[in-house]
Short mmCIF file of C-alpha atoms in Angstrom, two decimals:
data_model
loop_
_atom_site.label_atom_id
_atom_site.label_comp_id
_atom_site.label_asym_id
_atom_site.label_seq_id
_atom_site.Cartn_x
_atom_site.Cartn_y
_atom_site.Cartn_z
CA UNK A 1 0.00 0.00 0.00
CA UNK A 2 2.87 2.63 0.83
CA UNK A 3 4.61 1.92 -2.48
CA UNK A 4 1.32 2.24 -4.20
CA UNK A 5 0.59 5.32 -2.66
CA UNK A 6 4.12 6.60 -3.15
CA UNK A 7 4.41 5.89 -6.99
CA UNK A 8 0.64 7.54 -7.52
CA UNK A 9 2.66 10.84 -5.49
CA UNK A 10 5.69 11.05 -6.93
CA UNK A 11 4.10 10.54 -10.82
CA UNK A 12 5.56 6.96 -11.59
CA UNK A 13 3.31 4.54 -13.12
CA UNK A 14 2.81 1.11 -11.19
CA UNK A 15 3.37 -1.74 -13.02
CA UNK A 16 -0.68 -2.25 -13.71
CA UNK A 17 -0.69 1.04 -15.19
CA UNK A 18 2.10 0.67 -17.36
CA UNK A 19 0.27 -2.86 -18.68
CA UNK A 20 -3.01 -0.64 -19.39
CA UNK A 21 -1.15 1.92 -21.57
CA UNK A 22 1.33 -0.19 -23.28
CA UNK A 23 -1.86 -2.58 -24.27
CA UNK A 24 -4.10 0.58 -24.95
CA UNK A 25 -1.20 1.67 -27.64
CA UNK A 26 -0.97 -1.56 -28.86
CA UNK A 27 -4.09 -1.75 -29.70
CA UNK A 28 -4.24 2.07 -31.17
CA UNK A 29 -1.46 0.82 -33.64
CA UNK A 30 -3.69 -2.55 -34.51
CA UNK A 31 -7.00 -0.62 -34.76
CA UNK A 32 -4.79 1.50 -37.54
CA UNK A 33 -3.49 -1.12 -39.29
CA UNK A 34 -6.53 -2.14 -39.57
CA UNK A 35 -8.36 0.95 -41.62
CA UNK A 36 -5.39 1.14 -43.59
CA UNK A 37 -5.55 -2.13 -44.54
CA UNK A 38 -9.32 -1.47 -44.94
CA UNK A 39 -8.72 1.74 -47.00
CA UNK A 40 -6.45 -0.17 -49.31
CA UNK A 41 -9.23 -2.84 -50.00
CA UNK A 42 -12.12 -0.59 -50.62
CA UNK A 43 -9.46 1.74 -52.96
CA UNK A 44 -9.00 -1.99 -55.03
CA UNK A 45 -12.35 -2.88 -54.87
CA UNK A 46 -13.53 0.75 -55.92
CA UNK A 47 -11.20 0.57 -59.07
CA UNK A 48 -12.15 -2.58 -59.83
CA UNK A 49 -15.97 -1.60 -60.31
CA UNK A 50 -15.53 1.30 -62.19
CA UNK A 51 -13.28 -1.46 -64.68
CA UNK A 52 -16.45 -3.29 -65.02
CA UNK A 53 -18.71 -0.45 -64.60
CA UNK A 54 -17.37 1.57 -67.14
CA UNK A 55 -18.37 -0.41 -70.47
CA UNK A 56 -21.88 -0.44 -69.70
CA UNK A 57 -21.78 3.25 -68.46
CA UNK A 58 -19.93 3.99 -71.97
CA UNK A 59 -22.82 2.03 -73.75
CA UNK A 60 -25.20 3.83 -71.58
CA UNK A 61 -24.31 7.27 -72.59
CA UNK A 62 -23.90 6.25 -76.34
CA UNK A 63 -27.34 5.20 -76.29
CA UNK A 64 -28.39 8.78 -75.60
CA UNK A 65 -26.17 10.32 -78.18
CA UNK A 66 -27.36 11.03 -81.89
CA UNK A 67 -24.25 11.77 -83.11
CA UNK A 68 -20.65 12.00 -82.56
CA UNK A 69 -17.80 9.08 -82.35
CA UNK A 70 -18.94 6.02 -80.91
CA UNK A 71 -15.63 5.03 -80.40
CA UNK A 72 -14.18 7.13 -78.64
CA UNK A 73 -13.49 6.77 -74.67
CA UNK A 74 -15.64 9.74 -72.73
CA UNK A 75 -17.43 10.35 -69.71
CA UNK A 76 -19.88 12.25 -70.79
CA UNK A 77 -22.61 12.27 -73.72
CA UNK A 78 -22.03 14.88 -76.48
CA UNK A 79 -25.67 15.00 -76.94
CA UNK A 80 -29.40 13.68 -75.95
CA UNK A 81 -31.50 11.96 -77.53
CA UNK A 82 -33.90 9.67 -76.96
CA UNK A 83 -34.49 8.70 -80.41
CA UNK A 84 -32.37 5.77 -80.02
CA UNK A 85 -34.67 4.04 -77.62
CA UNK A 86 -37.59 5.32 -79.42
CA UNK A 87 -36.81 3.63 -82.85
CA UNK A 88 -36.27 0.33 -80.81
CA UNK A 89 -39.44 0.53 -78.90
CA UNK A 90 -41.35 1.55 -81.55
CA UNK A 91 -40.51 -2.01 -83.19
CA UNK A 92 -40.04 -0.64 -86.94
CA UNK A 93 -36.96 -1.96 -87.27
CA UNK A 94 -37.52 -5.16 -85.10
CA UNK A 95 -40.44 -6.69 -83.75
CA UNK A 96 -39.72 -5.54 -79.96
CA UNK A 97 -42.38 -6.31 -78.07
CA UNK A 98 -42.59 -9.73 -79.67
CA UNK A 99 -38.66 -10.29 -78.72
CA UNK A 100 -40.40 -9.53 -75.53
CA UNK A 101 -43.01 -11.85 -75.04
CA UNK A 102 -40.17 -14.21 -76.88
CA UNK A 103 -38.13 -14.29 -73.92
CA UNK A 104 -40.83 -14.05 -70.60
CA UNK A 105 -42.30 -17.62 -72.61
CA UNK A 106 -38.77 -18.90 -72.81
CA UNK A 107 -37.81 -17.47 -69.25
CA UNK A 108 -40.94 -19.21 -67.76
CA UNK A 109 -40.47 -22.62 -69.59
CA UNK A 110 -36.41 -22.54 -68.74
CA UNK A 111 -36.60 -21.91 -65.47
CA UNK A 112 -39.86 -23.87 -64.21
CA UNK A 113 -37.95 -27.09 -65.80
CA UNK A 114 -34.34 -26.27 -64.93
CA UNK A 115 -35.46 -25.89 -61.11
CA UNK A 116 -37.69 -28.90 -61.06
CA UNK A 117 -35.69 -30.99 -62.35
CA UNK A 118 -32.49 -29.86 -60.15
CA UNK A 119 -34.49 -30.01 -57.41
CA UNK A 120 -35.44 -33.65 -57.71
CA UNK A 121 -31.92 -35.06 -59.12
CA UNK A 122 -30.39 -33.32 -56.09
CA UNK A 123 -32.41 -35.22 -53.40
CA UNK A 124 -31.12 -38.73 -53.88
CA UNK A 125 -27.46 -37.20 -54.39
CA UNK A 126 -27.84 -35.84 -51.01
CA UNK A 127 -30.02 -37.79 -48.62
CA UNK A 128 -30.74 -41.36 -50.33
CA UNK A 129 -27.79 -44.39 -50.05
CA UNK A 130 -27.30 -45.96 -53.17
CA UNK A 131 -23.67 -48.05 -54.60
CA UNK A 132 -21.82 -45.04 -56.91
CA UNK A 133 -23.37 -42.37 -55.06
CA UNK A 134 -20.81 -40.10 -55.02
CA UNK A 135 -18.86 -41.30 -57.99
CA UNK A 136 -22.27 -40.56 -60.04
CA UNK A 137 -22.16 -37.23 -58.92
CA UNK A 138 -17.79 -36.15 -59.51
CA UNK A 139 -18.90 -37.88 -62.55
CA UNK A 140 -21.29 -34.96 -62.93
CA UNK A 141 -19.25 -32.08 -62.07
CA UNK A 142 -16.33 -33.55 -64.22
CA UNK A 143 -18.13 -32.50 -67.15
CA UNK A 144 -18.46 -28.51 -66.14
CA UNK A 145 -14.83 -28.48 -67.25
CA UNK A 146 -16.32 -28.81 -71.00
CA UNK A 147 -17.41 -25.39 -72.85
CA UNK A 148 -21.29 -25.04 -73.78
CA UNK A 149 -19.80 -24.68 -76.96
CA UNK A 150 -18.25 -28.34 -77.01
CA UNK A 151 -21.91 -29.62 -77.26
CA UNK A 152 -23.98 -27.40 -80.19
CA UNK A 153 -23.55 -29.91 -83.01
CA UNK A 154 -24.45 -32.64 -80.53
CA UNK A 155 -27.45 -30.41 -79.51
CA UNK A 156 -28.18 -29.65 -82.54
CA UNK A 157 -28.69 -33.19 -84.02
CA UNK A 158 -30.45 -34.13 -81.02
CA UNK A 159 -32.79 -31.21 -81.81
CA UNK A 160 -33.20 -32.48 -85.75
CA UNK A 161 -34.17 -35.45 -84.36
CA UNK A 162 -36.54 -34.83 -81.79
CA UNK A 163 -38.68 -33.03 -84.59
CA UNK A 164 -38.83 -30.00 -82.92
CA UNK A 165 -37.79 -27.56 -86.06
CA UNK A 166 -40.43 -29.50 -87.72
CA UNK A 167 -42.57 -26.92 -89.71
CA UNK A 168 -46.61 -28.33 -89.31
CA UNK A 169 -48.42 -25.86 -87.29
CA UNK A 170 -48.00 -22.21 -86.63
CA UNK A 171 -48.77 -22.24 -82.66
CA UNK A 172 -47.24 -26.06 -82.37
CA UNK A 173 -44.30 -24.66 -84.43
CA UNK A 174 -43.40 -22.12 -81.61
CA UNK A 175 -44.15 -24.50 -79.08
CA UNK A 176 -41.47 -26.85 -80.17
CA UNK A 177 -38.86 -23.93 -81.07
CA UNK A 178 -39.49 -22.32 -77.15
CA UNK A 179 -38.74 -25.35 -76.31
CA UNK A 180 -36.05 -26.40 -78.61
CA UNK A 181 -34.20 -23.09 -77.15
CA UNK A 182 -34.35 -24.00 -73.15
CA UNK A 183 -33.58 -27.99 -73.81
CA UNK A 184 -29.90 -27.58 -74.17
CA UNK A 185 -30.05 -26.08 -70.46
CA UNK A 186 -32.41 -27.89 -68.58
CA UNK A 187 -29.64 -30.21 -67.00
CA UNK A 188 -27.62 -27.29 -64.92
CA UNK A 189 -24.81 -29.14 -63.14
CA UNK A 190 -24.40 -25.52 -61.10
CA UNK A 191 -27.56 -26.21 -59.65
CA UNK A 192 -27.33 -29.71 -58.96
CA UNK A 193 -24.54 -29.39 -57.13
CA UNK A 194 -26.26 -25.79 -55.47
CA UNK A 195 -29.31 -27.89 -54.25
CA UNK A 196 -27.05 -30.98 -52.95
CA UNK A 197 -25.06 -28.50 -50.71
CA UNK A 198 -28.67 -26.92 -49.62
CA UNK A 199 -30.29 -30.56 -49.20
CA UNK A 200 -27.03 -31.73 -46.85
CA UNK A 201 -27.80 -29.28 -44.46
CA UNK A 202 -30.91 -30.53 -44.04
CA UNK A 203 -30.76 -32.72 -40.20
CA UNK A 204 -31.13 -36.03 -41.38
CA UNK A 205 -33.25 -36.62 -38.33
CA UNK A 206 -36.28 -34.95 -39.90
CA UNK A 207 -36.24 -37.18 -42.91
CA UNK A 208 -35.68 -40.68 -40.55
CA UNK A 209 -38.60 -39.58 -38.77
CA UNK A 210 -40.99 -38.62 -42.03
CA UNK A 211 -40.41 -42.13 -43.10
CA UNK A 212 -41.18 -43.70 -39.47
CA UNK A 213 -44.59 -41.82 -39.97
CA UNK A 214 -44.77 -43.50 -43.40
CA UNK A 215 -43.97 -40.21 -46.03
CA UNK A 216 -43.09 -41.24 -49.20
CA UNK A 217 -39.44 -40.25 -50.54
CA UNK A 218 -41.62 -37.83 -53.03
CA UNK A 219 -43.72 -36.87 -49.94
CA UNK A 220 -39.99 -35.70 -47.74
CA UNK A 221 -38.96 -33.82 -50.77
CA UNK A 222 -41.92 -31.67 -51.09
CA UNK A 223 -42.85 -30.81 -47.63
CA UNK A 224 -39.15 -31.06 -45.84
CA UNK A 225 -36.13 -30.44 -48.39
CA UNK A 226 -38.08 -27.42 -50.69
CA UNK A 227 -39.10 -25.40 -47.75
CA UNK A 228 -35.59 -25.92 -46.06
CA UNK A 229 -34.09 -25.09 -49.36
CA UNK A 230 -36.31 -22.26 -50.61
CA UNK A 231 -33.38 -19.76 -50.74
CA UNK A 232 -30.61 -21.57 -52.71
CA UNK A 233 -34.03 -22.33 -54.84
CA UNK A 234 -34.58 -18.95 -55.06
CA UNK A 235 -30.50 -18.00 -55.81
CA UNK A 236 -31.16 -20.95 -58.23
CA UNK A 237 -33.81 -19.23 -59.92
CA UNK A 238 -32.28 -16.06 -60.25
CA UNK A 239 -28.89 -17.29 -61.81
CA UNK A 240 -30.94 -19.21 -64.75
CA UNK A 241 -33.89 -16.62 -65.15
CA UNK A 242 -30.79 -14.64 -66.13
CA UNK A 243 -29.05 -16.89 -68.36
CA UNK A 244 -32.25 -17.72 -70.36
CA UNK A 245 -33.26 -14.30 -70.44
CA UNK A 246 -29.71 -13.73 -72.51
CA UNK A 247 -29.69 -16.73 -74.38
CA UNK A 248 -27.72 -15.94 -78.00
CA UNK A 249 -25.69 -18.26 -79.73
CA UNK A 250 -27.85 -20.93 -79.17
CA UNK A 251 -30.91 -19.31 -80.08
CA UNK A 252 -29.19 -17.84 -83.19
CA UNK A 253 -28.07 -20.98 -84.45
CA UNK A 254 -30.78 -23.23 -83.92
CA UNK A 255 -34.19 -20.94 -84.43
CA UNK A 256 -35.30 -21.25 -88.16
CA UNK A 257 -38.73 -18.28 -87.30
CA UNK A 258 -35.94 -15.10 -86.42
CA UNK A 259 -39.47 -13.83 -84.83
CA UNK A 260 -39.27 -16.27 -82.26
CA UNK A 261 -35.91 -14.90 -80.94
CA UNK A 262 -35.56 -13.95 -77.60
CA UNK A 263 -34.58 -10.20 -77.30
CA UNK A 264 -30.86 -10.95 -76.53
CA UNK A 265 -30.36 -12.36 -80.07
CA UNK A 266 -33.28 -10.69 -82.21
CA UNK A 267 -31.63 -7.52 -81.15
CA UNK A 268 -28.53 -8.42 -83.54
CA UNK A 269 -30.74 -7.69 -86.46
CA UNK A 270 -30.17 -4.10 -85.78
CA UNK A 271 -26.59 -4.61 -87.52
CA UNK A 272 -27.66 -5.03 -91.17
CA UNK A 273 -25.33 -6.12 -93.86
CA UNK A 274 -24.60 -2.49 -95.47
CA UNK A 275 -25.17 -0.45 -92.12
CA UNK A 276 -25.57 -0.89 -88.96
CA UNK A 277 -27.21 1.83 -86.57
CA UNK A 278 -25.23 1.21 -83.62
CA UNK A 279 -26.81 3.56 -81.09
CA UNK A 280 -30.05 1.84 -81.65
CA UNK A 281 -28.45 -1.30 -80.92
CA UNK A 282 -26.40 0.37 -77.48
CA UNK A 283 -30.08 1.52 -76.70
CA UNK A 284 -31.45 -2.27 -77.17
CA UNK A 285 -28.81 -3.47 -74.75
CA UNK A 286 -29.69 -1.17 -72.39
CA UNK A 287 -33.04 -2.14 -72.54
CA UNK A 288 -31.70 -5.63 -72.24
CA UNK A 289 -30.24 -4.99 -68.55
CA UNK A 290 -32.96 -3.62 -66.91
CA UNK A 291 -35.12 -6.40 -66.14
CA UNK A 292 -31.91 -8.46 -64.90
CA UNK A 293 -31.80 -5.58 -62.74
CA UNK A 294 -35.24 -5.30 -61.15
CA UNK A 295 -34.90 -9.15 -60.73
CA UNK A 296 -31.57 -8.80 -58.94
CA UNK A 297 -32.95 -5.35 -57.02
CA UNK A 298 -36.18 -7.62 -55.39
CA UNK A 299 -34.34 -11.18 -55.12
CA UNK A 300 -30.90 -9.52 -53.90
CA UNK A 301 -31.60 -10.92 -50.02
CA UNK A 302 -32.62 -14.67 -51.31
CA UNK A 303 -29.77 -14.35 -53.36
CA UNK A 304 -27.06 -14.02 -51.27
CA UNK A 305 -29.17 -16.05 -48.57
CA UNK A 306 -29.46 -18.53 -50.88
CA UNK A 307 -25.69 -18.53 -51.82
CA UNK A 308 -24.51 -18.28 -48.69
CA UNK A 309 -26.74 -21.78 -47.15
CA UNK A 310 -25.32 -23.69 -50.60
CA UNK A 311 -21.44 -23.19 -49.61
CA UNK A 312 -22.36 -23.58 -46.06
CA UNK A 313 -24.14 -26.66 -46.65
#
């Protein structure tokens, strides 16, 4: 007690006080470290978006230009006009709306079969016990090293002979075509192996007990693994609804009726052979974007939700 007393007197720090400020800088110089090393990873990450943000804020702004060099690097417009987006939506020089409707069918038929049919292969890879289990499925996810473009003559024969560019009926015709477009992609190995990781999370316990209580394996899947799974269903969902809705090169290739194109791909017959209005077509992609948008702005929360439960899982 007198040496305590004697140290607080005379100015010198005890030893506990000398512990308290030596930690207390320490953790001054950590806490700085820290934002710097912060400050240096948002400076990245901010130059890194405006690298990927900057082409479709170029096509943006060329969109609203009537005139001027299109190829030249700028920040802002030299002029606007909406006459771009006008001539597009107005359909003269393509059928627009149509490209529209094009796309929501093949969007709606894509996605309702993709899911489904992800949703049910990915059960039995996940909770069922079967010999070659998981050598079925590596089996599965070897093939994701092969480019979609490895299989379009395959794809393309197997369309031929499926009958589905067959030429009988005007409304069976696009039937068959729609559906000719989304066949190629109805197998998505991404989401297989989404909804496995989703459906492994799920307590086995639940399922043991459906089956005591005599549910069918169709029964568990329906009322136990898609509820538990709804996000990564949902992330699912997302990730094709925008791959259909920019199908191309397949739908180029393979879709005899160009007024059955989705608006990704019809939108190339802006570029004719001679000329080629190239605003109009900057204006089109723009257009393009914007529902991919809305769907990300509404399904952002499942989305990463979703994601996040799939890698977890």
């Amino acid at each position: 007690m007198k040496s305590s007393l004697f140290d607080t007197v005379s100015g010198t720090p005890t030893p506990s006080q000398a512990h308290a400020r030596a930690a207390a800088q320490l953790k001054a110089r950590k806490n700085r470290r820290d934002r710097l090393a912060n400050l240096l990873a948002y400076a990245v990450l901010i130059v890194i978006a405006l690298i990927m943000l900057y082409p479709f804020y170029w096509t943006f702004i060329t969109s609203l230009e009537s005139s001027g060099n299109i190829y030249q690097a700028k920040l802002l417009p030299a002029s606007l006009s909406l006459r771009n987006y006008a001539e597009v939506l107005s359909g003269t020089t393509v059928p627009f709306w149509r490209l529209i409707l094009n796309s929501l069918i093949i969007c709606t038929l894509g996605v309702s079969l993709t899911v489904t049919l992800a949703t049910l292969a990915a059960y039995p890879l996940a909770k069922m016990r079967f010999p070659g289990r998981d050598l079925i499925f590596y089996a599965i996810l070897a093939l994701m090293v092969l480019p979609n473009e490895a299989g379009l003559i395959v794809n393309y024969i197997t369309t031929i002979k499926l009958g589905l560019l067959q030429q009988t009926h005007p409304v069976l015709d696009a039937l068959r075509q729609y559906f000719a477009v989304v066949l190629p992609g109805i197998a998505s190995i991404v989401g297989l192996f989404l909804l496995r990781q989703a459906y492994l999370g799920v307590p086995q316990e639940l399922i043991e007990a459906a089956r005591i209580d005599g549910a069918g394996e169709l029964t568990i899947w329906r009322r136990i693994m898609l509820p538990l799974a709804l996000p990564t269903i949902v992330a699912f969902s997302i990730l094709e609804f925008v791959a259909y809705w920019n199908s191309f090169l397949w739908a180029r290739i393979m879709l005899p009726d160009k007024n059955l194109m989705p608006l990704s791909a019809g939108l190339l017959e802006l570029s004719g052979t001679f000329s080629t209005n190239s605003r109009a077509v900057m204006a089109g992609a723009v257009i393009t974007v914007v529902p991919i948008l809305i769907v990300f702005a509404f399904g952002q929360k499942y989305f990463m939700k979703g994601l996040e439960g799939a890698v977890k899982g």
